[in-house]
């Protein structure tokens, strides 16, 4: 499996992706908002884009569909419940569906509600798994729930699907927000030396050549995976004095999401 992370350089800081089969040159484009950059890269590599997948229905993820499909004739895949919000879905996806790219690549669709209620992530069936997570999980952060999502479902997705992935799973999110997310982690957990060192390392990172994190690294630096950490809880209790000394993970997640909304 070949993965190309394409930095759009736009104001929303989107990452687009091409996933290609090295044997056949067939490729799948994830959320190709910058269809020109995606097409150019595919042409350079001699790849044939046969599928477009939308992780969810927001404009900065589907805005390149029409031009990309016009240029390639690719099939469009998205969550089955996005049918009335994304025009022209050829293949509606449910949890567990397998998407083949060429002869060597298999990607599994995960049903991951929270950022919106019709959001899919893709998990590669490779030795070292890779997760393409749209706006559900960001490097060092979590998606918001302002435009059609629900924090309860986002928590369930994190706890029951993302946190259970192997530590070496590669994380490919839909946006580059890593610096501000690390700053948020540090605001909740000033003693997190891993997050501090990573923030210092990445301050002048070129997003065109971005660090690819893993689930293991996320568990060290992403406050939304650190729901039992004493410093996280202690600081939350300063903001919410009614919080018990040993709050459940869901309560901690929801409070962190609430604070992040206005941070
Ligand atoms: Zn979104
Ligand atoms: Zn987005």
mmCIF file of C-alpha atoms and ligand atoms in Angstrom:
data_model
loop_
_atom_site.group_PDB
_atom_site.id
_atom_site.type_symbol
_atom_site.label_atom_id
_atom_site.label_comp_id
_atom_site.label_asym_id
_atom_site.label_seq_id
_atom_site.Cartn_x
_atom_site.Cartn_y
_atom_site.Cartn_z
ATOM 1 C CA UNK A 1 0.000 0.000 0.000
ATOM 2 C CA UNK A 2 1.338 3.410 -0.956
ATOM 3 C CA UNK A 3 0.006 6.382 1.031
ATOM 4 C CA UNK A 4 0.475 9.927 -0.169
ATOM 5 C CA UNK A 5 -0.544 12.660 2.263
ATOM 6 C CA UNK A 6 -1.334 15.773 0.250
ATOM 7 C CA UNK A 7 -1.090 19.113 2.046
ATOM 8 C CA UNK A 8 -3.552 21.568 0.533
ATOM 9 C CA UNK A 9 -2.058 24.687 2.107
ATOM 10 C CA UNK A 10 -5.587 26.147 2.355
ATOM 11 C CA UNK A 11 -6.994 28.202 5.253
ATOM 12 C CA UNK A 12 -8.678 25.157 6.801
ATOM 13 C CA UNK A 13 -5.404 23.237 6.743
ATOM 14 C CA UNK A 14 -6.881 20.151 5.033
ATOM 15 C CA UNK A 15 -4.910 17.019 4.315
ATOM 16 C CA UNK A 16 -6.089 14.982 1.304
ATOM 17 C CA UNK A 17 -4.890 11.424 0.670
ATOM 18 C CA UNK A 18 -4.137 9.076 -2.179
ATOM 19 C CA UNK A 19 -3.887 5.365 -1.419
ATOM 20 C CA UNK A 20 -2.427 3.341 -4.270
ATOM 21 C CA UNK A 21 -1.831 -0.306 -5.115
ATOM 22 C CA UNK A 22 1.839 -0.688 -6.081
ATOM 23 C CA UNK A 23 1.042 -3.614 -8.425
ATOM 24 C CA UNK A 24 -1.785 -2.164 -10.526
ATOM 25 C CA UNK A 25 -1.425 1.616 -10.046
ATOM 26 C CA UNK A 26 -5.090 1.918 -9.068
ATOM 27 C CA UNK A 27 -5.700 4.576 -6.434
ATOM 28 C CA UNK A 28 -8.378 5.769 -4.024
ATOM 29 C CA UNK A 29 -8.606 9.471 -3.138
ATOM 30 C CA UNK A 30 -9.821 10.455 0.332
ATOM 31 C CA UNK A 31 -11.659 13.803 0.566
ATOM 32 C CA UNK A 32 -9.861 15.269 -2.488
ATOM 33 C CA UNK A 33 -10.847 18.895 -1.934
ATOM 34 C CA UNK A 34 -7.706 20.019 -3.757
ATOM 35 C CA UNK A 35 -8.558 17.900 -6.772
ATOM 36 C CA UNK A 36 -5.891 19.587 -8.871
ATOM 37 C CA UNK A 37 -3.057 18.669 -6.510
ATOM 38 C CA UNK A 38 -4.422 15.129 -6.143
ATOM 39 C CA UNK A 39 -4.779 14.648 -9.893
ATOM 40 C CA UNK A 40 -1.351 16.070 -10.606
ATOM 41 C CA UNK A 41 0.264 13.756 -8.095
ATOM 42 C CA UNK A 42 -1.589 10.727 -9.496
ATOM 43 C CA UNK A 43 -0.509 11.661 -13.021
ATOM 44 C CA UNK A 44 3.100 12.082 -11.918
ATOM 45 C CA UNK A 45 3.054 8.606 -10.406
ATOM 46 C CA UNK A 46 1.115 7.012 -13.264
ATOM 47 C CA UNK A 47 -1.797 6.152 -10.972
ATOM 48 C CA UNK A 48 -5.408 5.755 -12.032
ATOM 49 C CA UNK A 49 -7.884 7.136 -9.477
ATOM 50 C CA UNK A 50 -10.812 4.705 -9.567
ATOM 51 C CA UNK A 51 -12.489 5.552 -6.237
ATOM 52 C CA UNK A 52 -13.194 8.685 -4.211
ATOM 53 C CA UNK A 53 -14.077 8.267 -0.554
ATOM 54 C CA UNK A 54 -15.615 10.957 1.642
ATOM 55 C CA UNK A 55 -15.068 10.529 5.367
ATOM 56 C CA UNK A 56 -18.081 12.794 5.999
ATOM 57 C CA UNK A 57 -20.354 15.376 4.481
ATOM 58 C CA UNK A 58 -18.673 18.712 5.317
ATOM 59 C CA UNK A 59 -17.879 20.945 2.385
ATOM 60 C CA UNK A 60 -14.130 20.950 2.953
ATOM 61 C CA UNK A 61 -14.225 17.173 2.426
ATOM 62 C CA UNK A 62 -16.673 16.818 -0.488
ATOM 63 C CA UNK A 63 -15.940 20.068 -2.352
ATOM 64 C CA UNK A 64 -13.565 18.403 -4.827
ATOM 65 C CA UNK A 65 -15.828 15.442 -5.686
ATOM 66 C CA UNK A 66 -17.417 16.771 -8.865
ATOM 67 C CA UNK A 67 -14.185 17.886 -10.521
ATOM 68 C CA UNK A 68 -12.347 14.722 -9.484
ATOM 69 C CA UNK A 69 -15.094 12.418 -10.732
ATOM 70 C CA UNK A 70 -15.443 14.406 -13.971
ATOM 71 C CA UNK A 71 -11.749 13.961 -14.612
ATOM 72 C CA UNK A 72 -11.458 10.283 -13.663
ATOM 73 C CA UNK A 73 -14.887 8.623 -13.754
ATOM 74 C CA UNK A 74 -14.155 7.363 -10.224
ATOM 75 C CA UNK A 75 -16.864 5.767 -8.055
ATOM 76 C CA UNK A 76 -17.944 7.705 -4.960
ATOM 77 C CA UNK A 77 -18.025 5.997 -1.545
ATOM 78 C CA UNK A 78 -19.375 7.442 1.709
ATOM 79 C CA UNK A 79 -21.362 6.532 4.822
ATOM 80 C CA UNK A 80 -24.776 5.122 3.950
ATOM 81 C CA UNK A 81 -26.501 7.720 6.131
ATOM 82 C CA UNK A 82 -24.853 10.585 4.208
ATOM 83 C CA UNK A 83 -26.961 9.829 1.139
ATOM 84 C CA UNK A 84 -29.117 12.944 1.458
ATOM 85 C CA UNK A 85 -26.121 15.202 2.169
ATOM 86 C CA UNK A 86 -23.555 13.977 -0.358
ATOM 87 C CA UNK A 87 -24.605 14.001 -4.004
ATOM 88 C CA UNK A 88 -23.977 10.955 -6.181
ATOM 89 C CA UNK A 89 -22.839 8.218 -3.776
ATOM 90 C CA UNK A 90 -22.268 5.028 -5.797
ATOM 91 C CA UNK A 91 -21.368 2.806 -2.867
ATOM 92 C CA UNK A 92 -22.985 3.471 0.528
ATOM 93 C CA UNK A 93 -20.775 2.151 3.340
ATOM 94 C CA UNK A 94 -21.601 0.333 6.574
ATOM 95 C CA UNK A 95 -19.291 -0.755 9.391
ATOM 96 C CA UNK A 96 -17.109 -3.685 8.337
ATOM 97 C CA UNK A 97 -17.373 -3.121 4.580
ATOM 98 C CA UNK A 98 -14.092 -3.824 2.814
ATOM 99 C CA UNK A 99 -12.853 -1.516 0.091
ATOM 100 C CA UNK A 100 -10.315 -2.979 -2.327
ATOM 101 C CA UNK A 101 -7.821 -0.824 -4.173
ATOM 102 C CA UNK A 102 -6.138 -2.696 -7.007
ATOM 103 C CA UNK A 103 -4.944 -6.199 -6.157
ATOM 104 C CA UNK A 104 -3.075 -5.568 -2.906
ATOM 105 C CA UNK A 105 -4.903 -3.021 -0.761
ATOM 106 C CA UNK A 106 -7.834 -3.722 1.541
ATOM 107 C CA UNK A 107 -9.374 -1.009 3.693
ATOM 108 C CA UNK A 108 -12.074 -1.606 6.280
ATOM 109 C CA UNK A 109 -14.796 0.976 6.862
ATOM 110 C CA UNK A 110 -15.350 1.919 10.505
ATOM 111 C CA UNK A 111 -18.588 3.626 11.480
ATOM 112 C CA UNK A 112 -17.286 6.491 13.634
ATOM 113 C CA UNK A 113 -20.023 8.944 14.672
ATOM 114 C CA UNK A 114 -19.329 12.032 16.777
ATOM 115 C CA UNK A 115 -17.942 14.805 14.554
ATOM 116 C CA UNK A 116 -20.971 14.128 12.366
ATOM 117 C CA UNK A 117 -23.379 11.203 12.596
ATOM 118 C CA UNK A 118 -22.417 9.851 9.173
ATOM 119 C CA UNK A 119 -18.638 9.686 9.410
ATOM 120 C CA UNK A 120 -16.431 6.787 8.332
ATOM 121 C CA UNK A 121 -12.784 6.108 9.108
ATOM 122 C CA UNK A 122 -10.730 3.630 7.088
ATOM 123 C CA UNK A 123 -8.442 1.036 8.609
ATOM 124 C CA UNK A 124 -5.910 -0.674 6.355
ATOM 125 C CA UNK A 125 -5.468 -4.429 6.490
ATOM 126 C CA UNK A 126 -1.676 -4.236 6.463
ATOM 127 C CA UNK A 127 1.071 -5.478 8.805
ATOM 128 C CA UNK A 128 1.352 -2.027 10.300
ATOM 129 C CA UNK A 129 -2.220 -0.775 10.267
ATOM 130 C CA UNK A 130 -3.039 2.751 9.130
ATOM 131 C CA UNK A 131 -6.100 4.731 10.179
ATOM 132 C CA UNK A 132 -7.550 7.435 7.931
ATOM 133 C CA UNK A 133 -9.668 9.317 10.401
ATOM 134 C CA UNK A 134 -11.118 12.429 8.727
ATOM 135 C CA UNK A 135 -12.291 14.878 11.392
ATOM 136 C CA UNK A 136 -12.820 12.292 14.165
ATOM 137 C CA UNK A 137 -9.278 12.066 15.522
ATOM 138 C CA UNK A 138 -6.661 14.722 14.826
ATOM 139 C CA UNK A 139 -3.000 14.565 15.714
ATOM 140 C CA UNK A 140 -3.063 15.358 19.424
ATOM 141 C CA UNK A 141 -6.757 16.274 19.325
ATOM 142 C CA UNK A 142 -10.384 15.363 18.662
ATOM 143 C CA UNK A 143 -12.943 16.656 16.166
ATOM 144 C CA UNK A 144 -15.535 19.194 17.270
ATOM 145 C CA UNK A 145 -19.263 18.455 17.344
ATOM 146 C CA UNK A 146 -20.594 21.848 16.192
ATOM 147 C CA UNK A 147 -21.935 20.897 12.768
ATOM 148 C CA UNK A 148 -24.122 17.837 13.072
ATOM 149 C CA UNK A 149 -22.206 15.876 15.701
ATOM 150 C CA UNK A 150 -22.675 14.755 19.315
ATOM 151 C CA UNK A 151 -19.988 14.614 22.050
ATOM 152 C CA UNK A 152 -21.483 11.430 23.580
ATOM 153 C CA UNK A 153 -21.054 9.531 20.328
ATOM 154 C CA UNK A 154 -17.581 10.992 19.825
ATOM 155 C CA UNK A 155 -16.604 9.627 23.231
ATOM 156 C CA UNK A 156 -18.013 6.197 22.340
ATOM 157 C CA UNK A 157 -16.062 6.196 19.072
ATOM 158 C CA UNK A 158 -12.844 7.114 20.901
ATOM 159 C CA UNK A 159 -13.258 4.618 23.708
ATOM 160 C CA UNK A 160 -14.671 1.627 21.857
ATOM 161 C CA UNK A 161 -12.957 1.899 18.463
ATOM 162 C CA UNK A 162 -9.895 4.168 18.425
ATOM 163 C CA UNK A 163 -8.396 3.474 21.856
ATOM 164 C CA UNK A 164 -8.476 -0.269 21.152
ATOM 165 C CA UNK A 165 -6.320 -0.101 18.005
ATOM 166 C CA UNK A 166 -2.723 -1.403 18.204
ATOM 167 C CA UNK A 167 -0.227 1.217 19.396
ATOM 168 C CA UNK A 168 1.730 1.132 16.132
ATOM 169 C CA UNK A 169 -1.328 2.082 14.021
ATOM 170 C CA UNK A 170 -0.438 5.080 11.842
ATOM 171 C CA UNK A 171 -2.760 8.085 12.133
ATOM 172 C CA UNK A 172 -3.722 10.085 9.020
ATOM 173 C CA UNK A 173 -6.199 12.863 9.924
ATOM 174 C CA UNK A 174 -8.158 15.284 7.740
ATOM 175 C CA UNK A 175 -6.469 18.470 8.970
ATOM 176 C CA UNK A 176 -3.145 19.723 10.301
ATOM 177 C CA UNK A 177 -3.934 21.079 13.758
ATOM 178 C CA UNK A 178 -1.104 19.445 15.661
ATOM 179 C CA UNK A 179 0.514 22.548 17.172
ATOM 180 C CA UNK A 180 -2.672 24.081 18.570
ATOM 181 C CA UNK A 181 -3.784 20.658 19.807
ATOM 182 C CA UNK A 182 -0.491 20.115 21.642
ATOM 183 C CA UNK A 183 -0.919 23.573 23.180
ATOM 184 C CA UNK A 184 -4.349 22.475 24.393
ATOM 185 C CA UNK A 185 -2.924 19.276 25.896
ATOM 186 C CA UNK A 186 -0.289 21.378 27.673
ATOM 187 C CA UNK A 187 -2.955 23.752 28.985
ATOM 188 C CA UNK A 188 -4.711 20.765 30.588
ATOM 189 C CA UNK A 189 -1.565 18.916 31.586
ATOM 190 C CA UNK A 190 1.430 21.288 31.955
ATOM 191 C CA UNK A 191 3.582 18.393 33.184
ATOM 192 C CA UNK A 192 3.268 16.398 29.969
ATOM 193 C CA UNK A 193 6.904 16.462 28.875
ATOM 194 C CA UNK A 194 6.198 14.282 25.787
ATOM 195 C CA UNK A 195 3.695 16.835 24.508
ATOM 196 C CA UNK A 196 6.051 19.706 25.308
ATOM 197 C CA UNK A 197 9.015 18.116 23.514
ATOM 198 C CA UNK A 198 6.872 17.277 20.484
ATOM 199 C CA UNK A 199 5.471 20.823 20.339
ATOM 200 C CA UNK A 200 8.990 22.268 20.455
ATOM 201 C CA UNK A 201 10.142 19.841 17.742
ATOM 202 C CA UNK A 202 7.288 20.642 15.399
ATOM 203 C CA UNK A 203 7.004 24.414 15.792
ATOM 204 C CA UNK A 204 8.485 25.008 12.337
ATOM 205 C CA UNK A 205 7.306 21.766 10.757
ATOM 206 C CA UNK A 206 6.477 21.914 7.033
ATOM 207 C CA UNK A 207 2.946 20.434 6.825
ATOM 208 C CA UNK A 208 3.899 19.235 3.340
ATOM 209 C CA UNK A 209 6.198 16.781 5.081
ATOM 210 C CA UNK A 210 4.297 16.264 8.310
ATOM 211 C CA UNK A 211 5.043 13.868 11.124
ATOM 212 C CA UNK A 212 2.802 10.799 10.933
ATOM 213 C CA UNK A 213 1.829 9.903 14.486
ATOM 214 C CA UNK A 214 0.721 6.535 15.859
ATOM 215 C CA UNK A 215 -2.050 5.572 18.265
ATOM 216 C CA UNK A 216 0.694 4.914 20.841
ATOM 217 C CA UNK A 217 2.031 8.462 20.488
ATOM 218 C CA UNK A 218 -1.513 9.838 20.587
ATOM 219 C CA UNK A 219 -2.049 8.095 23.908
ATOM 220 C CA UNK A 220 0.975 9.985 25.244
ATOM 221 C CA UNK A 221 0.212 13.477 23.908
ATOM 222 C CA UNK A 222 -3.513 13.651 23.084
ATOM 223 C CA UNK A 223 -5.471 14.746 26.130
ATOM 224 C CA UNK A 224 -8.634 13.061 24.763
ATOM 225 C CA UNK A 225 -6.922 9.682 25.304
ATOM 226 C CA UNK A 226 -5.664 10.598 28.794
ATOM 227 C CA UNK A 227 -8.907 10.523 30.701
ATOM 228 C CA UNK A 228 -7.546 8.879 33.847
ATOM 229 C CA UNK A 229 -4.383 10.937 34.142
ATOM 230 C CA UNK A 230 -4.276 12.567 37.620
ATOM 231 C CA UNK A 231 -3.099 15.967 36.360
ATOM 232 C CA UNK A 232 -5.899 16.108 33.768
ATOM 233 C CA UNK A 233 -8.498 15.346 36.445
ATOM 234 C CA UNK A 234 -6.958 17.666 39.017
ATOM 235 C CA UNK A 235 -7.022 20.597 36.604
ATOM 236 C CA UNK A 236 -10.559 19.839 35.488
ATOM 237 C CA UNK A 237 -11.684 19.968 39.110
ATOM 238 C CA UNK A 238 -10.382 23.540 39.286
ATOM 239 C CA UNK A 239 -12.790 24.431 36.447
ATOM 240 C CA UNK A 240 -15.619 22.171 37.637
ATOM 241 C CA UNK A 241 -15.510 22.021 41.469
ATOM 242 C CA UNK A 242 -18.484 19.612 41.507
ATOM 243 C CA UNK A 243 -16.505 16.966 39.654
ATOM 244 C CA UNK A 244 -15.829 13.910 41.859
ATOM 245 C CA UNK A 245 -12.239 12.981 42.715
ATOM 246 C CA UNK A 246 -12.461 9.911 40.482
ATOM 247 C CA UNK A 247 -14.756 10.877 37.605
ATOM 248 C CA UNK A 248 -15.587 8.301 34.932
ATOM 249 C CA UNK A 249 -13.794 8.566 31.606
ATOM 250 C CA UNK A 250 -16.848 9.718 29.726
ATOM 251 C CA UNK A 251 -17.373 12.676 32.064
ATOM 252 C CA UNK A 252 -13.729 13.708 31.679
ATOM 253 C CA UNK A 253 -13.928 13.446 27.884
ATOM 254 C CA UNK A 254 -17.100 15.545 27.723
ATOM 255 C CA UNK A 255 -15.661 18.235 29.998
ATOM 256 C CA UNK A 256 -12.464 18.393 27.919
ATOM 257 C CA UNK A 257 -14.502 18.666 24.716
ATOM 258 C CA UNK A 258 -16.564 21.455 26.298
ATOM 259 C CA UNK A 259 -13.462 23.417 27.364
ATOM 260 C CA UNK A 260 -11.822 22.914 23.959
ATOM 261 C CA UNK A 261 -14.872 24.518 22.292
ATOM 262 C CA UNK A 262 -14.064 27.894 23.839
ATOM 263 C CA UNK A 263 -10.336 27.557 24.249
HETATM 264 ZN ZN1 LIG B 1 -15.756 18.082 9.292
HETATM 265 ZN ZN1 LIG B 2 -12.768 19.134 7.936
#
